[in-house]
PDB file of C-alpha atoms in Angstrom:
ATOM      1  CA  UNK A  12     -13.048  22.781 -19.193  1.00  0.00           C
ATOM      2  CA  UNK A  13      -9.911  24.366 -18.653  1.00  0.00           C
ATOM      3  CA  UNK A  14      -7.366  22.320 -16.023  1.00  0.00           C
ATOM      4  CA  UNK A  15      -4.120  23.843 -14.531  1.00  0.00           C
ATOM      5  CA  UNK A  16      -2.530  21.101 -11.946  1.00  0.00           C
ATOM      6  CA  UNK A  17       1.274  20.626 -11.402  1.00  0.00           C
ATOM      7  CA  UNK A  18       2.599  17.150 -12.068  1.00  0.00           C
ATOM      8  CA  UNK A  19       5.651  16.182 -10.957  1.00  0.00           C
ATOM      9  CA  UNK A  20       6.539  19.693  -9.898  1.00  0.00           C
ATOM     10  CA  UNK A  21       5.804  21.151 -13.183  1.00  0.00           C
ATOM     11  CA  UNK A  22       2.480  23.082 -14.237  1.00  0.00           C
ATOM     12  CA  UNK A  23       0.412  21.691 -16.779  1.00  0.00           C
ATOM     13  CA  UNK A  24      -2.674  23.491 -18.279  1.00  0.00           C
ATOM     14  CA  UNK A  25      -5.007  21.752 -20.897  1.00  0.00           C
ATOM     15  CA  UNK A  26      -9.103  22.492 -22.402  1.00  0.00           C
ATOM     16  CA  UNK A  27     -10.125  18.978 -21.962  1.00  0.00           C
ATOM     17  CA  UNK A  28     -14.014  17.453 -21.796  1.00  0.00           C
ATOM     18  CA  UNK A  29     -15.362  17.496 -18.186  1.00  0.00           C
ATOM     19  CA  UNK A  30     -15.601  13.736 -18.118  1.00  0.00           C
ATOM     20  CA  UNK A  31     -11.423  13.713 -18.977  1.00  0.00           C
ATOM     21  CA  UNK A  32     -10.621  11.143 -15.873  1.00  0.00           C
ATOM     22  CA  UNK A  33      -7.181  11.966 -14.194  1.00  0.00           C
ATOM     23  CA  UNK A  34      -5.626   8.638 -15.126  1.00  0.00           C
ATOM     24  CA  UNK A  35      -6.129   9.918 -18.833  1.00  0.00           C
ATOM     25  CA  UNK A  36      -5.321  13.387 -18.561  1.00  0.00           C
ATOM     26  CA  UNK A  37      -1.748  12.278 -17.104  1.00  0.00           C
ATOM     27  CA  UNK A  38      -1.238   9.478 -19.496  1.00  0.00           C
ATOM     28  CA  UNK A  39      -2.793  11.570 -22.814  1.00  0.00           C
ATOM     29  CA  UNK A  40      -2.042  14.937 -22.022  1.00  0.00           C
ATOM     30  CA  UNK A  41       0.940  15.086 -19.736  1.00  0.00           C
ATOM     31  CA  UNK A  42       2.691  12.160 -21.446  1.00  0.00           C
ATOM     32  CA  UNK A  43       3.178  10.042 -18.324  1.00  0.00           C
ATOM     33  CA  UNK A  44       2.453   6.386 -18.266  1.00  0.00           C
ATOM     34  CA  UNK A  45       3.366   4.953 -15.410  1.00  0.00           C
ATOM     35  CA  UNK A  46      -0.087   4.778 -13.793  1.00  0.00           C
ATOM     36  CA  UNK A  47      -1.882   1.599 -15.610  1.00  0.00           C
ATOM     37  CA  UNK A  48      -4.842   1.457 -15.932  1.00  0.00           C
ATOM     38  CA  UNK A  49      -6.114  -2.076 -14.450  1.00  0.00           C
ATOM     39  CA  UNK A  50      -9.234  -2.348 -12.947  1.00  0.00           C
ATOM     40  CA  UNK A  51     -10.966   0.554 -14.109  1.00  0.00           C
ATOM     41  CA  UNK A  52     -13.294   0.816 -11.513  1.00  0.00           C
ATOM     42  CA  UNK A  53     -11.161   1.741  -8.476  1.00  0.00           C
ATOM     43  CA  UNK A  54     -10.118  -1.661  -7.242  1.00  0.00           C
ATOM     44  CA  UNK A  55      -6.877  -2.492  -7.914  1.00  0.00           C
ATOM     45  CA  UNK A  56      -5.242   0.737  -7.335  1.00  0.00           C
ATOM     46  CA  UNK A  57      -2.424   0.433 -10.787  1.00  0.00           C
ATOM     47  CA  UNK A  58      -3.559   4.146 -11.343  1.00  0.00           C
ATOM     48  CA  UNK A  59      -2.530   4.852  -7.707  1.00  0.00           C
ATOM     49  CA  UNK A  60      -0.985   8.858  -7.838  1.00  0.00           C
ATOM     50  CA  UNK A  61      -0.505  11.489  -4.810  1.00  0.00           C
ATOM     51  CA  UNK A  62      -3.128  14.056  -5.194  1.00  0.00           C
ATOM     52  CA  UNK A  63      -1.598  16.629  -3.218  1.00  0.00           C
ATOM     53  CA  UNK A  64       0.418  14.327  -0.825  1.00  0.00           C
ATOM     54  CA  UNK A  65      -2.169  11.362  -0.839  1.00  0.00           C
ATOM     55  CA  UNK A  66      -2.802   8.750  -2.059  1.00  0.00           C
ATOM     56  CA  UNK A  67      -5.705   8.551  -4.748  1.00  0.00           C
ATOM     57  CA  UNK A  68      -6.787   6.333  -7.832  1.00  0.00           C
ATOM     58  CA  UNK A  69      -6.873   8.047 -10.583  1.00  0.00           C
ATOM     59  CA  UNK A  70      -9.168   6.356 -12.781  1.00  0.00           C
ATOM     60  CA  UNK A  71     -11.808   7.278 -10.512  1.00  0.00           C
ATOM     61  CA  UNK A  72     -11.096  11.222 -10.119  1.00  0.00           C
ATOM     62  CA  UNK A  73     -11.939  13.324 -12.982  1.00  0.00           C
ATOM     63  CA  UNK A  74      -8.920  15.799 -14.138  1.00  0.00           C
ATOM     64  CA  UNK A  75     -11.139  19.063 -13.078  1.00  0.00           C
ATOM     65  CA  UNK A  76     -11.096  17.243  -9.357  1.00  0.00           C
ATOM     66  CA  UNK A  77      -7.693  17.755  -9.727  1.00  0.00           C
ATOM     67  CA  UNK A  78      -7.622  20.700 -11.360  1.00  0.00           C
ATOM     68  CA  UNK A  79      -5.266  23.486  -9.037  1.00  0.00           C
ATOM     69  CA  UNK A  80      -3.790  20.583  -6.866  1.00  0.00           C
ATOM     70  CA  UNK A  81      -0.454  18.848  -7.147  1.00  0.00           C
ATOM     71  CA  UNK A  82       0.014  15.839  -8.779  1.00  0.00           C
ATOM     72  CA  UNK A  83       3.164  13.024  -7.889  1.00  0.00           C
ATOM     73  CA  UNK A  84       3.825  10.064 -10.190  1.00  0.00           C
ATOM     74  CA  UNK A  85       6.269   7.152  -9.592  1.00  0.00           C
ATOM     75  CA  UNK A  86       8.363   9.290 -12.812  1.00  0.00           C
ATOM     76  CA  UNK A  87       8.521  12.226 -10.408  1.00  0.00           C
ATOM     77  CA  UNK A  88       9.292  10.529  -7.203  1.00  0.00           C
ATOM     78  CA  UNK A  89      13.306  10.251  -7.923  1.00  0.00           C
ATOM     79  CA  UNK A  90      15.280  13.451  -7.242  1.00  0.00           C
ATOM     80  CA  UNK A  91      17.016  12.846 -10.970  1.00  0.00           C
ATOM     81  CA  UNK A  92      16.878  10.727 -14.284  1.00  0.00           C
ATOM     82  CA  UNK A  93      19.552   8.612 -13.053  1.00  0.00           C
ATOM     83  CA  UNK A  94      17.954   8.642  -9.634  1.00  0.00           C
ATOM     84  CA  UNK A  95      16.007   6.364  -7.922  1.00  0.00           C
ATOM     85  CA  UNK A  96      13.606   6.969  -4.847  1.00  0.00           C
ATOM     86  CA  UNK A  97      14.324   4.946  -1.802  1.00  0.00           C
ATOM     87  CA  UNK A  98      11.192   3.189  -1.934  1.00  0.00           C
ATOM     88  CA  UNK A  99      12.000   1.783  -5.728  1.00  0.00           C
ATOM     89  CA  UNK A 100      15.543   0.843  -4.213  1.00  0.00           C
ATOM     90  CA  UNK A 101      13.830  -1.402  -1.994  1.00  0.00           C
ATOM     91  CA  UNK A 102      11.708  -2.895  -4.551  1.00  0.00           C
ATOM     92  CA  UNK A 103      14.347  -3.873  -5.883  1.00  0.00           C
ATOM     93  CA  UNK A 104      16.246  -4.947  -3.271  1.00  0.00           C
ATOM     94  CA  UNK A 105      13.424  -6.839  -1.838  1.00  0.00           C
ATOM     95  CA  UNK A 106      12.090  -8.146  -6.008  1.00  0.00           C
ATOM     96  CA  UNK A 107       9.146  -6.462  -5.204  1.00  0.00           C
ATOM     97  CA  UNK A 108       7.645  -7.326  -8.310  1.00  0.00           C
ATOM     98  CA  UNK A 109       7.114  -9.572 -10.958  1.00  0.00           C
ATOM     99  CA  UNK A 110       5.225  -9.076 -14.077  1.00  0.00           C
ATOM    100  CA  UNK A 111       5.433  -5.226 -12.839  1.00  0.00           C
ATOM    101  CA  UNK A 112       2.389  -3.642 -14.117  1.00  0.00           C
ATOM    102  CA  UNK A 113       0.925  -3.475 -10.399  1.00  0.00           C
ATOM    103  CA  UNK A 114       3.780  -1.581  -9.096  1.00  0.00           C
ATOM    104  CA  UNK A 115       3.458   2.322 -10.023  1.00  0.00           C
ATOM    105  CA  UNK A 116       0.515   1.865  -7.739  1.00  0.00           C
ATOM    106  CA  UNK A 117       2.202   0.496  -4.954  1.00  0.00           C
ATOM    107  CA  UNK A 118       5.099   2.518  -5.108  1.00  0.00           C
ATOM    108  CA  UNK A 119       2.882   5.151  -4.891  1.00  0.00           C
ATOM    109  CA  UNK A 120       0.646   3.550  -2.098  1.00  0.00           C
ATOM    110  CA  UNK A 121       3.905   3.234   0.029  1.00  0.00           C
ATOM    111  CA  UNK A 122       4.990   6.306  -0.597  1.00  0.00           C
ATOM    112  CA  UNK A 123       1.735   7.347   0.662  1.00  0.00           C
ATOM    113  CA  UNK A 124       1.826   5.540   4.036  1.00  0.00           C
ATOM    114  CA  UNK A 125       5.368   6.311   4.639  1.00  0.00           C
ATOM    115  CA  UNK A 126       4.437  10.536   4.779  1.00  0.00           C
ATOM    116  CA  UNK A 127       1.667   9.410   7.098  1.00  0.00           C
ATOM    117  CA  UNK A 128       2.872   6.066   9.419  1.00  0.00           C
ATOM    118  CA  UNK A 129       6.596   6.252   8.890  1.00  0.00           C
ATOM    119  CA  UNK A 130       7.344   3.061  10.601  1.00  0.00           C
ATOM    120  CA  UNK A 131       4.332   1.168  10.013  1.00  0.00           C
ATOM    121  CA  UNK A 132       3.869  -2.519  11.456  1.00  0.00           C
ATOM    122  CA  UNK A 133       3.598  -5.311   9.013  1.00  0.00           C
ATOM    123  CA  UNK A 134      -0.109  -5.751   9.590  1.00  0.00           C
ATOM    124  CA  UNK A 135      -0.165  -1.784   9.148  1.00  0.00           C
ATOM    125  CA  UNK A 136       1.615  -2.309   5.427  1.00  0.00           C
ATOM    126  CA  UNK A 137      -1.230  -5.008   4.397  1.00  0.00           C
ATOM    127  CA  UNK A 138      -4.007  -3.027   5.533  1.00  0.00           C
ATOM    128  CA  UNK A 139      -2.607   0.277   3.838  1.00  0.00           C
ATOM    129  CA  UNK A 140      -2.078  -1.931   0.460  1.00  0.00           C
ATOM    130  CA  UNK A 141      -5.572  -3.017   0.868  1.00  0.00           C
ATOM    131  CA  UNK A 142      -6.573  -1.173  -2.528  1.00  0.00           C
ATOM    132  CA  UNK A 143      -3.750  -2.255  -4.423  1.00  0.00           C
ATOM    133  CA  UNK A 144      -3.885  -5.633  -6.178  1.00  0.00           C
ATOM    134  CA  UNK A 145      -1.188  -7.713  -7.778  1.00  0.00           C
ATOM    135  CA  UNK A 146      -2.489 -10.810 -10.042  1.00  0.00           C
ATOM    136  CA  UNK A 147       1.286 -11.976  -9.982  1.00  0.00           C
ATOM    137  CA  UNK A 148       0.364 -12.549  -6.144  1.00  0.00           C
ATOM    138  CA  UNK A 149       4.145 -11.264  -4.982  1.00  0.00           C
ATOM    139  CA  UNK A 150       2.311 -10.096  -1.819  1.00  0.00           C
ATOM    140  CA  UNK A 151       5.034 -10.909   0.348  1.00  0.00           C
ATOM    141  CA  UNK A 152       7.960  -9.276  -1.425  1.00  0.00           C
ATOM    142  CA  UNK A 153       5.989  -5.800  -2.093  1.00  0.00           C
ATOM    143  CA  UNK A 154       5.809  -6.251   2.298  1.00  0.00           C
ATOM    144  CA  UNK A 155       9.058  -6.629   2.989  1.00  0.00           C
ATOM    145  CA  UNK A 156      10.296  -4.247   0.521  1.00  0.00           C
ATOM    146  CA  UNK A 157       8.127  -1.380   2.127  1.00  0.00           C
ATOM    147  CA  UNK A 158       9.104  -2.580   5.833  1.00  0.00           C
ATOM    148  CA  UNK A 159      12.617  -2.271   4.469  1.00  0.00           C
ATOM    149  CA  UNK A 160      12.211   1.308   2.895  1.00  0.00           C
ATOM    150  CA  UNK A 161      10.368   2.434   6.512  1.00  0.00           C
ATOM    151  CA  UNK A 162      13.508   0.892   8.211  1.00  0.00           C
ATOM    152  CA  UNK A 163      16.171   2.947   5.876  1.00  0.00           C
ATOM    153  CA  UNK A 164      13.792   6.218   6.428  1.00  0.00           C
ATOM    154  CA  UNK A 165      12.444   6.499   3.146  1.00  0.00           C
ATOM    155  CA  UNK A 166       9.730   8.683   4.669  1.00  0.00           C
ATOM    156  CA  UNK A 167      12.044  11.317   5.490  1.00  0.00           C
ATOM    157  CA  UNK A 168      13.725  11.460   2.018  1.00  0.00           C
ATOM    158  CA  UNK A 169      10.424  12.509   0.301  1.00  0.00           C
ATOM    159  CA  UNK A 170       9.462  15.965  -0.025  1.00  0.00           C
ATOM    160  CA  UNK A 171       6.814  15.307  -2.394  1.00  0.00           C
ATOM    161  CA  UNK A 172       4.592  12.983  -0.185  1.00  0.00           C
ATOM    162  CA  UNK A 173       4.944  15.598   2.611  1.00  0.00           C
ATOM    163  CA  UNK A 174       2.846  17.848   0.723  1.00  0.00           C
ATOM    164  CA  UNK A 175      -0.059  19.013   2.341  1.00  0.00           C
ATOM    165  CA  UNK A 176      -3.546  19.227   1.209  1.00  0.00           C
ATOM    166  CA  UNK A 177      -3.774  23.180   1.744  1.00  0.00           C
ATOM    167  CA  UNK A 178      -0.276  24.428   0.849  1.00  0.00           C
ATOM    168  CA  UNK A 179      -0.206  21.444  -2.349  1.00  0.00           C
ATOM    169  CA  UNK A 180       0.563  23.853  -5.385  1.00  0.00           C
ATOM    170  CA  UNK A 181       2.463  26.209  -3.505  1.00  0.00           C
ATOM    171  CA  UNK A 182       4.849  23.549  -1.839  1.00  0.00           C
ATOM    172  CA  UNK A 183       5.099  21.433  -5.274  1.00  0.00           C
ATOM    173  CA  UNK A 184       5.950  24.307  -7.014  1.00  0.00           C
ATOM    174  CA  UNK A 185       8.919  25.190  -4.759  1.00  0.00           C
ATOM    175  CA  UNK A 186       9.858  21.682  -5.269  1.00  0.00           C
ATOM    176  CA  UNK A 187       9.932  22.423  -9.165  1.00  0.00           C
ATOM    177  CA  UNK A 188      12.067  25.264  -8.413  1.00  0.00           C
ATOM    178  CA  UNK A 189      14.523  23.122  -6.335  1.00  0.00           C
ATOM    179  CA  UNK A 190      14.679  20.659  -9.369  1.00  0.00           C
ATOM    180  CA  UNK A 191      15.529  23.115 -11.952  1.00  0.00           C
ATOM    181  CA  UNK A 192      17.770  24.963  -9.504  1.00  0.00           C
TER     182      UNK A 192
ATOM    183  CA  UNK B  27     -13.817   3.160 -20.079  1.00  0.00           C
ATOM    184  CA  UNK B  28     -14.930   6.877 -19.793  1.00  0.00           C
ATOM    185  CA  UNK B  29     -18.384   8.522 -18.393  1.00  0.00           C
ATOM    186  CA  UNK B  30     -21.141   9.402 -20.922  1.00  0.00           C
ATOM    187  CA  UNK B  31     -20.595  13.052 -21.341  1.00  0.00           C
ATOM    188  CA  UNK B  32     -21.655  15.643 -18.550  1.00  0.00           C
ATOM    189  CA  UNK B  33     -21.183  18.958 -17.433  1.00  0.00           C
ATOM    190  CA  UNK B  34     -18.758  19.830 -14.439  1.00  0.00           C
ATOM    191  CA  UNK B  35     -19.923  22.406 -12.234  1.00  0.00           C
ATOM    192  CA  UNK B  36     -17.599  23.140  -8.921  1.00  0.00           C
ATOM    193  CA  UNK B  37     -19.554  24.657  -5.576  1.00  0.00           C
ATOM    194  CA  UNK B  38     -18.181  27.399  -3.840  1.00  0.00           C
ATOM    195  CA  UNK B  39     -20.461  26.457  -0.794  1.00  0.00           C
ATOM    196  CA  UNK B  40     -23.530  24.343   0.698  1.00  0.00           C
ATOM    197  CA  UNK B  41     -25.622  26.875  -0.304  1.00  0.00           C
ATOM    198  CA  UNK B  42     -24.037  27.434  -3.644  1.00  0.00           C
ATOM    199  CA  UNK B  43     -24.124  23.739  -4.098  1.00  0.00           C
ATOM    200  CA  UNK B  44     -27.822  22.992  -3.274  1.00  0.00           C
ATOM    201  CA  UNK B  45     -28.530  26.055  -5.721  1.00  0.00           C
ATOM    202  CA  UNK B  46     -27.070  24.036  -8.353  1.00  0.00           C
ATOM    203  CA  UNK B  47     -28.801  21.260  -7.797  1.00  0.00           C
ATOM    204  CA  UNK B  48     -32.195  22.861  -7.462  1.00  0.00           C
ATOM    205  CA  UNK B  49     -31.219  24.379 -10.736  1.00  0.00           C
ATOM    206  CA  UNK B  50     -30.298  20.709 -12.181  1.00  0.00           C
ATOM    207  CA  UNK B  51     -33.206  18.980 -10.975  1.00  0.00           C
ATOM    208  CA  UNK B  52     -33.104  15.680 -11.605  1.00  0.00           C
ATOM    209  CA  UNK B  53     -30.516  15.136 -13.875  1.00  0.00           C
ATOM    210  CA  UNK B  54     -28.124  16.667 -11.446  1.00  0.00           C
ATOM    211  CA  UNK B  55     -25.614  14.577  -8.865  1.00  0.00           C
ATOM    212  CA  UNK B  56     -23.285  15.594  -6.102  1.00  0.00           C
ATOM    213  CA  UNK B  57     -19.530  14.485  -6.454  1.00  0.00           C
ATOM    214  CA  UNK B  58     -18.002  14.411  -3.468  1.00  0.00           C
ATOM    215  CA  UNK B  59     -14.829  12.366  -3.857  1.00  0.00           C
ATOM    216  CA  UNK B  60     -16.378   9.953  -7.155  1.00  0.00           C
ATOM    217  CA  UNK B  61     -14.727   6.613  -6.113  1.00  0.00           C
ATOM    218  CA  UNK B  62     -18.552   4.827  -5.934  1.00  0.00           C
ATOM    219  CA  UNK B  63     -20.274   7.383  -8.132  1.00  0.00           C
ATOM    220  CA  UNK B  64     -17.709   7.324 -10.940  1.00  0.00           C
ATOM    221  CA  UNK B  65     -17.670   3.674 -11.530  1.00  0.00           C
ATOM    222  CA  UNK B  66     -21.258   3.908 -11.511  1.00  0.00           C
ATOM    223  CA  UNK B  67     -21.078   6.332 -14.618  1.00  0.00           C
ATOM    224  CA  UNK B  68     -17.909   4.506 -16.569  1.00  0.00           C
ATOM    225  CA  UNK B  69     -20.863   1.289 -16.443  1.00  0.00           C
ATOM    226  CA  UNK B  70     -23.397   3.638 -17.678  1.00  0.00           C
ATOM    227  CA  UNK B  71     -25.604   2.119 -14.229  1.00  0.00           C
ATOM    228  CA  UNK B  72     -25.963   6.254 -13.733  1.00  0.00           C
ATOM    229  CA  UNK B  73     -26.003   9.117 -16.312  1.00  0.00           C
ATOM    230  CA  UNK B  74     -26.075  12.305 -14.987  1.00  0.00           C
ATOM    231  CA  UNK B  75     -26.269  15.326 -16.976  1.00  0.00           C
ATOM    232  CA  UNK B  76     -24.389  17.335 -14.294  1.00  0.00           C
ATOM    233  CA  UNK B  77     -22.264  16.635 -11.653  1.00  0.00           C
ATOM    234  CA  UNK B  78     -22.179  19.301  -8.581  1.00  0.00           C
ATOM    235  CA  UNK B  79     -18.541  19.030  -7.211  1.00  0.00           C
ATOM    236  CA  UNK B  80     -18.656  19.400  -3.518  1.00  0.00           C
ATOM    237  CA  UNK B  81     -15.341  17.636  -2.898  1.00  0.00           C
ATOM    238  CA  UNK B  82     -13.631  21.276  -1.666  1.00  0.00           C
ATOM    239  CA  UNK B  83     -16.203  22.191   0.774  1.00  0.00           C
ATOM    240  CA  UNK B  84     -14.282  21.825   4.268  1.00  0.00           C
ATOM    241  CA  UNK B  85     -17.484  23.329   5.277  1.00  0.00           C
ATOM    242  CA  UNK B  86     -19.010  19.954   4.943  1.00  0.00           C
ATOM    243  CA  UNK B  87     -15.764  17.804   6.075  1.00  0.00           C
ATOM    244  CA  UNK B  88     -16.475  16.985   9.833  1.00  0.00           C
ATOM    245  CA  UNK B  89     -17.381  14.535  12.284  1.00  0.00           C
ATOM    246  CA  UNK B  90     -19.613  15.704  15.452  1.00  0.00           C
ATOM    247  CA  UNK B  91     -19.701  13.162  18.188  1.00  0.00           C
ATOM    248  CA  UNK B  92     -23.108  14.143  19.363  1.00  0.00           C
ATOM    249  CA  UNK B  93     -24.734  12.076  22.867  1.00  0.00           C
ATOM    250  CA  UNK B  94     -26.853  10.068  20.652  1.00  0.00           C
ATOM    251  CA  UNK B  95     -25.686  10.496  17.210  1.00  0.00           C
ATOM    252  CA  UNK B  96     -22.590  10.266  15.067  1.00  0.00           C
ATOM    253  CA  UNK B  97     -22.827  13.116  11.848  1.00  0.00           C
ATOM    254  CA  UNK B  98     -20.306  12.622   9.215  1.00  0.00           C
ATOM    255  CA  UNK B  99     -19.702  15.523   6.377  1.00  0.00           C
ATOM    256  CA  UNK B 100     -21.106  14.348   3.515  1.00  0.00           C
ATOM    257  CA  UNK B 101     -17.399  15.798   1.672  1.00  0.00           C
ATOM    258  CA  UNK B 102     -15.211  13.892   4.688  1.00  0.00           C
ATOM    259  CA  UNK B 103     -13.087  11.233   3.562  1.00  0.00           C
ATOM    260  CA  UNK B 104     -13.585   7.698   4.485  1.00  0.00           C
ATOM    261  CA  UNK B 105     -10.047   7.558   5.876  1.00  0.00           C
ATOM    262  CA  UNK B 106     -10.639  10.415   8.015  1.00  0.00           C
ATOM    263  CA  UNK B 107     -13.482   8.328   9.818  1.00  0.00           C
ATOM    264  CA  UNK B 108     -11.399   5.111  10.268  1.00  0.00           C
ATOM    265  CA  UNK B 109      -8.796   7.351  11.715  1.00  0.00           C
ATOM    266  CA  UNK B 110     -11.341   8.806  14.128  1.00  0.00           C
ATOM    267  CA  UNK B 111     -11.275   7.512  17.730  1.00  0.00           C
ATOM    268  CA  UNK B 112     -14.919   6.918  18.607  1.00  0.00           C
ATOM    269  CA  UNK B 113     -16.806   5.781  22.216  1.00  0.00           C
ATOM    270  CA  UNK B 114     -19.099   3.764  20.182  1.00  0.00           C
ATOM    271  CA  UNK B 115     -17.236   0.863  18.350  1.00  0.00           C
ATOM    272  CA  UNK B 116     -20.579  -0.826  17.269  1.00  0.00           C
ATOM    273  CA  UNK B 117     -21.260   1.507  14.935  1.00  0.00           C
ATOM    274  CA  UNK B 118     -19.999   0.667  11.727  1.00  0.00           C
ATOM    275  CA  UNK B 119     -17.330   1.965   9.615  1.00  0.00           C
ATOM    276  CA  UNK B 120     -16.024   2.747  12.885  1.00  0.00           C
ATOM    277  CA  UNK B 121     -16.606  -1.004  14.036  1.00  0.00           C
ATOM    278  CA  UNK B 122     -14.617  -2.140  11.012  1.00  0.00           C
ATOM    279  CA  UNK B 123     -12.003  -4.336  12.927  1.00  0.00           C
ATOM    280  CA  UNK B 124      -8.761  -3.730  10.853  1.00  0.00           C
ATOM    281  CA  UNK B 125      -9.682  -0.217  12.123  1.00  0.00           C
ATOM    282  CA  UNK B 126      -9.307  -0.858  15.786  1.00  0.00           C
ATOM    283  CA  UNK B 127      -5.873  -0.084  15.602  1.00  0.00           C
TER     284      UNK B 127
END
């Protein structure tokens, strides 16, 4: 079928086969390949994207699911190329990772409950990470780094994780138009 | 690891939707969001011919807190009902306890 979604504030159109899975259409179509794919059945949330401002693994949503609605990878979460987004500055800061092939998903699962919780607990962080799985077992790091980000308002910095379910395409589109701008 | 091939078919409505599947029969599924049902078809444990997409229907996104009885949508999100407040904390997902808070 025919799929139009925006990723990363640009629109994308492709004729793929119904049973195209999301994770594939971004990294085979749109190019991008920051979400892994681990698990493969939905459990250890590397293919973590925003589908229209939440969180959602995208091995386990098929491209026509997403088909109309925005799209937000960890390549479109920085404002620039030589950018980073506050919540990779603290995984950094914090050495948030380790082998690194976990962390597009929890970027993206902190950037997720930073629109909603913006100054979550600790015990709200785990819980929220539930889905997200890192064999490296840096646990503690990827915690403090998103208590850190919460503290420096890295909720506020992100338009794209504010979008709304509704208004998705519209608002990611004016968010294209800011970036081109 | 991809699905065995199907076709997509998006509902406009409930009614729309069970028209579809009476159409399908047997070899027709509902999709709401996929995250059990997808897995399922990757392992080849369920091959549907068509999959009925009932993921947009906010028709069927609700919870009604009813004297006796708690209805979930069959299209609301799991989140939704851990977020939801509820009288009757034995009744599980609600009783899940890392959703007290």
């Amino acid at each position: 079928m025919k799929v139009i979604m925006t990723v990363n504030g640009g629109q994308i159109e492709a004729e793929v086969p119904d049973r195209t899975l999301l994770v594939d259409f971004l990294r085979d179509v749109a190019g991008l390949t920051a979400a892994n794919i681990g698990c493969d059945t939905s459990s250890c949330g590397a293919c973590t994207v925003l589908l229209d401002g939440q969180s959602a693994k995208s091995c386990t949503v098929l491209a026509a699911q997403a088909d109309g609605r925005a799209v937000v990878t960890v390549e479109g979460l920085a404002s620039g190329p030589d950018e980073m987004h506050p919540m990779q500055l603290a995984f950094r800061a914090e050495h948030a990772l380790q082998c690194g092939f976990c962390t597009p998903g929890m970027v993206m699962a902190a950037v997720s409950l930073l629109a909603e919780n913006p100054l979550p607990t600790e015990d709200e962080v785990r819980t929220a990470l539930e889905g997200n799985l890192c064999r490296c077992t840096g646990y503690h790091n990827i915690v403090r780094a998103v208590l850190a980000a919460a503290r420096d308002g890295a909720a506020g910095s992100d338009e794209a994780a504010a979008v709304d379910g509704a208004a998705g395409l519209a608002a990611s589109e004016a968010v294209a138009g800011r970036r081109s701008a | 690891m991809i699905p065995a091939p199907f076709t997509y078919q998006r509902a406009g409505s409930a009614d729309e939707a069970l028209e579809l599947a009476a159409d399908g029969g047997e070899d027709a599924k509902f999709l709401a969001g996929g995250h059990s049902l997808l897995p399922l078809m990757k392992l080849r444990l369920a091959v549907p011919e068509i999959l009925i997409d009932i993921g947009r229907l906010s028709e069927l996104r609700y919870i009604r807190d009813g004297w006796a009885t708690l209805r979930s949508g069959t299209a609301g999100r799991s989140a939704a009902r851990w977020r939801t407040p509820t009288p009757r904390p034995t009744c599980p997902p609600w009783s899940w306890p890392w959703t007290a808070s």
